[in-house]
Coordinates of C-alpha atoms in Angstrom, one line a residue:
Chain A
T1 CA 0.2 9.1 12.3
Q2 CA 1.4 5.5 12.1
L3 CA 1.3 4.2 8.6
L4 CA 2.1 1.2 6.9
E5 CA 2.9 1.4 3.2
Q6 CA 2.2 -2.4 1.5
S7 CA 3.7 -3.4 -1.9
P8 CA 2.6 -4.5 -4.3
Q9 CA -1.0 -3.8 -4.2
F10 CA -1.8 -6.6 -7.1
L11 CA 0.2 -9.6 -7.8
S12 CA -0.8 -12.5 -10.3
I13 CA 1.7 -15.2 -10.7
Q14 CA 1.9 -18.5 -12.1
E15 CA 1.5 -21.6 -9.8
G16 CA 5.1 -23.1 -8.5
E17 CA 6.4 -19.2 -8.8
N18 CA 7.8 -17.6 -5.6
L19 CA 7.0 -14.3 -4.2
T20 CA 7.7 -11.7 -1.5
V21 CA 5.3 -9.2 -0.1
Y22 CA 6.6 -6.0 1.6
C23 CA 5.6 -4.0 4.4
N24 CA 7.2 -0.5 5.5
S25 CA 6.9 2.0 7.8
S26 CA 8.6 5.1 9.3
S27 CA 7.0 4.3 12.7
V28 CA 8.2 1.3 15.2
F29 CA 5.4 -1.1 16.1
S30 CA 5.4 -3.5 19.1
S31 CA 4.6 -6.2 17.0
L32 CA 3.3 -7.0 13.5
Q33 CA 0.7 -9.4 12.2
W34 CA 0.0 -10.6 9.0
Y35 CA -3.7 -11.9 7.9
R36 CA -5.3 -13.2 5.0
Q37 CA -8.8 -12.2 4.4
E38 CA -11.2 -14.0 2.1
P39 CA -14.3 -12.1 0.1
G40 CA -16.9 -11.6 2.4
E41 CA -15.3 -12.8 5.3
G42 CA -13.0 -10.9 8.4
P43 CA -9.3 -11.1 8.5
V44 CA -7.5 -14.5 10.0
L45 CA -4.2 -14.1 11.4
L46 CA -1.5 -15.8 9.9
V47 CA 1.4 -14.8 11.8
T48 CA 2.5 -12.7 14.8
V49 CA 6.4 -11.1 15.0
V50 CA 7.2 -9.3 17.9
T51 CA 11.1 -9.3 18.2
G52 CA 13.1 -7.1 15.9
G53 CA 14.9 -9.9 13.4
E54 CA 12.2 -12.5 13.8
V55 CA 11.5 -15.0 11.4
K56 CA 8.8 -17.5 11.5
K57 CA 8.1 -20.0 9.1
L58 CA 4.0 -21.5 8.2
K59 CA 4.7 -24.0 5.9
R60 CA 5.8 -22.8 2.6
L61 CA 5.4 -18.9 4.1
T62 CA 8.2 -16.9 5.7
F63 CA 7.4 -14.0 7.5
Q64 CA 10.4 -11.4 8.8
F65 CA 10.3 -8.7 11.1
G66 CA 12.9 -5.9 10.5
D67 CA 15.7 -5.7 13.1
A68 CA 14.4 -1.9 13.9
R69 CA 10.4 -3.3 14.3
K70 CA 9.1 -0.8 11.4
D71 CA 8.9 -3.5 8.2
S72 CA 8.3 -6.5 7.8
S73 CA 7.8 -9.1 4.5
L74 CA 6.1 -12.2 3.5
H75 CA 7.8 -14.8 1.3
I76 CA 6.0 -17.3 -0.3
T77 CA 7.6 -20.4 -2.0
A78 CA 6.2 -22.4 -5.0
A79 CA 3.0 -20.7 -4.7
Q80 CA -0.3 -22.7 -5.5
P81 CA -3.6 -21.5 -6.0
G82 CA -5.0 -22.1 -2.9
D83 CA -2.8 -19.2 -2.0
T84 CA -4.9 -17.2 -3.7
G85 CA -6.5 -13.8 -1.7
L86 CA -6.1 -10.5 0.0
Y87 CA -2.9 -10.7 2.5
L88 CA -2.9 -7.8 5.0
C89 CA 0.0 -6.7 7.3
A90 CA -1.1 -5.1 10.6
G91 CA 1.1 -3.0 13.3
A92 CA 0.1 -3.4 16.8
V93 CA 0.3 0.1 18.5
S94 CA -0.2 0.2 22.4
S95 CA -0.9 3.5 23.3
G96 CA -4.0 3.2 25.5
A97 CA -6.1 1.1 23.3
Q98 CA -4.1 -1.7 21.4
K99 CA -5.1 -0.7 17.9
L100 CA -4.0 -2.5 14.6
V101 CA -2.4 -0.2 11.8
F102 CA -3.0 -1.9 8.4
G103 CA -1.7 -1.6 5.2
Q104 CA -3.4 -1.4 1.8
G105 CA -3.4 -5.1 1.6
T106 CA -1.6 -7.1 -1.6
R107 CA -4.4 -9.3 -3.9
L108 CA -2.7 -12.0 -4.9
T109 CA -3.8 -14.2 -7.7
I110 CA -1.9 -17.7 -8.3
N111 CA -3.0 -18.8 -11.9
P112 CA -2.9 -22.8 -12.2
Chain B
E1 CA -14.1 -19.8 12.5
T2 CA -12.9 -17.1 15.3
G3 CA -16.0 -17.0 17.9
V4 CA -16.7 -13.6 17.0
T5 CA -20.2 -13.0 15.3
Q6 CA -21.5 -10.0 13.7
S7 CA -25.2 -8.9 12.6
P8 CA -26.9 -8.5 10.2
T9 CA -24.6 -9.2 7.4
H10 CA -25.5 -6.8 4.8
L11 CA -27.3 -3.6 5.3
I12 CA -28.6 -1.2 2.8
K13 CA -29.4 2.5 4.1
T14 CA -29.8 5.6 2.6
R15 CA -27.9 8.9 3.4
G16 CA -29.3 10.7 6.4
Q17 CA -30.2 7.6 8.3
Q18 CA -28.8 5.9 11.3
V19 CA -27.5 2.5 11.6
T20 CA -26.6 0.0 14.4
L21 CA -24.4 -3.1 14.2
R22 CA -24.0 -5.7 16.4
C23 CA -21.2 -7.7 17.3
S24 CA -20.8 -11.0 20.1
S25 CA -17.3 -11.4 21.1
Q26 CA -15.4 -14.6 21.6
S27 CA -16.0 -16.3 24.6
G28 CA -13.7 -14.7 27.7
H29 CA -13.0 -11.5 25.6
N30 CA -13.5 -8.4 27.3
T31 CA -12.2 -5.8 24.9
V32 CA -13.7 -5.5 21.2
S33 CA -12.2 -3.1 18.6
W34 CA -14.4 -1.7 15.6
Y35 CA -12.8 -1.2 12.1
Q36 CA -14.0 0.3 8.7
Q37 CA -13.0 -1.3 5.6
A38 CA -13.5 0.7 2.6
L39 CA -13.3 -1.4 -0.8
G40 CA -10.2 -2.0 -1.8
Q41 CA -8.3 -0.7 1.4
G42 CA -7.1 -2.3 4.6
P43 CA -9.5 -1.9 7.8
Q44 CA -9.1 1.4 9.5
F45 CA -9.4 1.3 13.5
I46 CA -12.6 3.2 14.7
F47 CA -12.5 2.6 18.5
Q48 CA -12.1 0.0 20.9
Y49 CA -13.9 -0.4 24.0
Y50 CA -12.5 -2.6 27.3
R51 CA -15.2 -3.3 30.0
E52 CA -18.0 -1.1 28.6
E53 CA -15.6 2.1 28.5
E54 CA -14.4 3.3 25.3
N55 CA -10.6 2.8 25.4
G56 CA -9.2 4.5 22.6
R57 CA -10.4 6.1 19.2
G58 CA -9.3 6.6 15.6
N59 CA -10.2 9.5 13.4
F60 CA -13.9 9.1 12.9
P61 CA -16.2 12.0 13.3
P62 CA -18.3 11.9 16.8
R63 CA -21.5 10.5 14.7
F64 CA -19.6 7.1 14.8
S65 CA -20.4 5.9 18.8
G66 CA -20.6 2.5 20.2
L67 CA -21.2 0.7 23.4
Q68 CA -20.5 -2.7 25.4
F69 CA -22.6 -4.5 27.4
P70 CA -21.9 -6.5 30.7
N71 CA -21.8 -9.7 28.6
Y72 CA -19.2 -7.5 26.6
S73 CA -20.6 -8.0 23.6
S74 CA -20.8 -4.5 21.3
E75 CA -22.9 -2.1 19.1
L76 CA -21.7 0.2 16.7
N77 CA -24.0 3.1 15.8
V78 CA -23.8 6.0 12.8
N79 CA -25.7 8.6 12.6
A80 CA -26.5 11.0 9.5
L81 CA -25.1 8.3 7.4
E82 CA -22.9 9.9 4.3
L83 CA -22.0 7.7 1.0
D84 CA -19.1 7.5 2.1
D85 CA -19.7 5.1 5.0
S86 CA -20.2 2.3 2.5
A87 CA -17.6 -0.4 3.6
L88 CA -16.9 -3.8 5.6
Y89 CA -17.6 -2.9 9.3
L90 CA -15.5 -5.4 11.5
C91 CA -15.3 -6.1 14.9
A92 CA -12.5 -8.0 16.7
S93 CA -12.2 -9.4 20.3
T94 CA -9.3 -9.8 22.7
G95 CA -8.7 -10.9 26.0
G96 CA -7.7 -7.3 26.9
G97 CA -4.0 -8.6 27.6
R98 CA -1.4 -5.6 27.1
G99 CA 1.3 -7.7 25.5
P100 CA 2.9 -6.7 22.3
G101 CA 1.5 -9.9 20.5
E102 CA -2.0 -9.9 21.7
T103 CA -4.3 -11.5 18.9
Q104 CA -7.2 -9.7 17.7
Y105 CA -9.9 -12.1 16.5
F106 CA -12.2 -10.8 13.7
G107 CA -15.8 -11.6 12.9
P108 CA -17.2 -11.8 9.4
G109 CA -18.2 -8.1 9.1
T110 CA -21.0 -6.6 8.1
R111 CA -21.3 -5.0 4.6
L112 CA -23.0 -1.4 4.5
L113 CA -24.6 0.3 1.2
V114 CA -25.4 3.8 1.8
L115 CA -27.6 5.1 -0.9

């Protein structure tokens, strides 16, 4: 059974600070996706990383896929209150069905 | 807006009852996956339908069943509801490609409360 451990589960910081969220597994994934979920809504895709060692940037967000494709990180620079939300990492498993294995999520609060 | 719609948005049932949740996939998408998200947890894969056939199943009992219709919309049925079935139920559609970067587009979910 593939598991994704996401840390920290809760993070509350001041506006302007930097932060990193980690997503770790002992399993290899064909790709890893990061989602953001607002209350009462479904997850919205932020980025997909496919190649080991891949780094992608989305404005102030930097996503990295581990060399062995088992772990990933999300780094936010100069966090803003609008970054507040639930961040989920999800590993893609291709065994018949293309299913996603999700981490528990990181509840991020950015205080003004 | 992902183009994936779900109904109803909220539902309250009692233990032992049965429930049907509905999902309309994004136009052109032939694959629908269902996930259960308990409060404070990440979503868990229930099953996937591809061209009207079940194409994979997670660790959920047989009382969780589904259907996919010729227009690729889908239903999730849960029989003999238990309190632990209270959760947000999400459906996600994809184009059915097998590439590693295939994106799943999620609907807003149905919030089910079992009393």
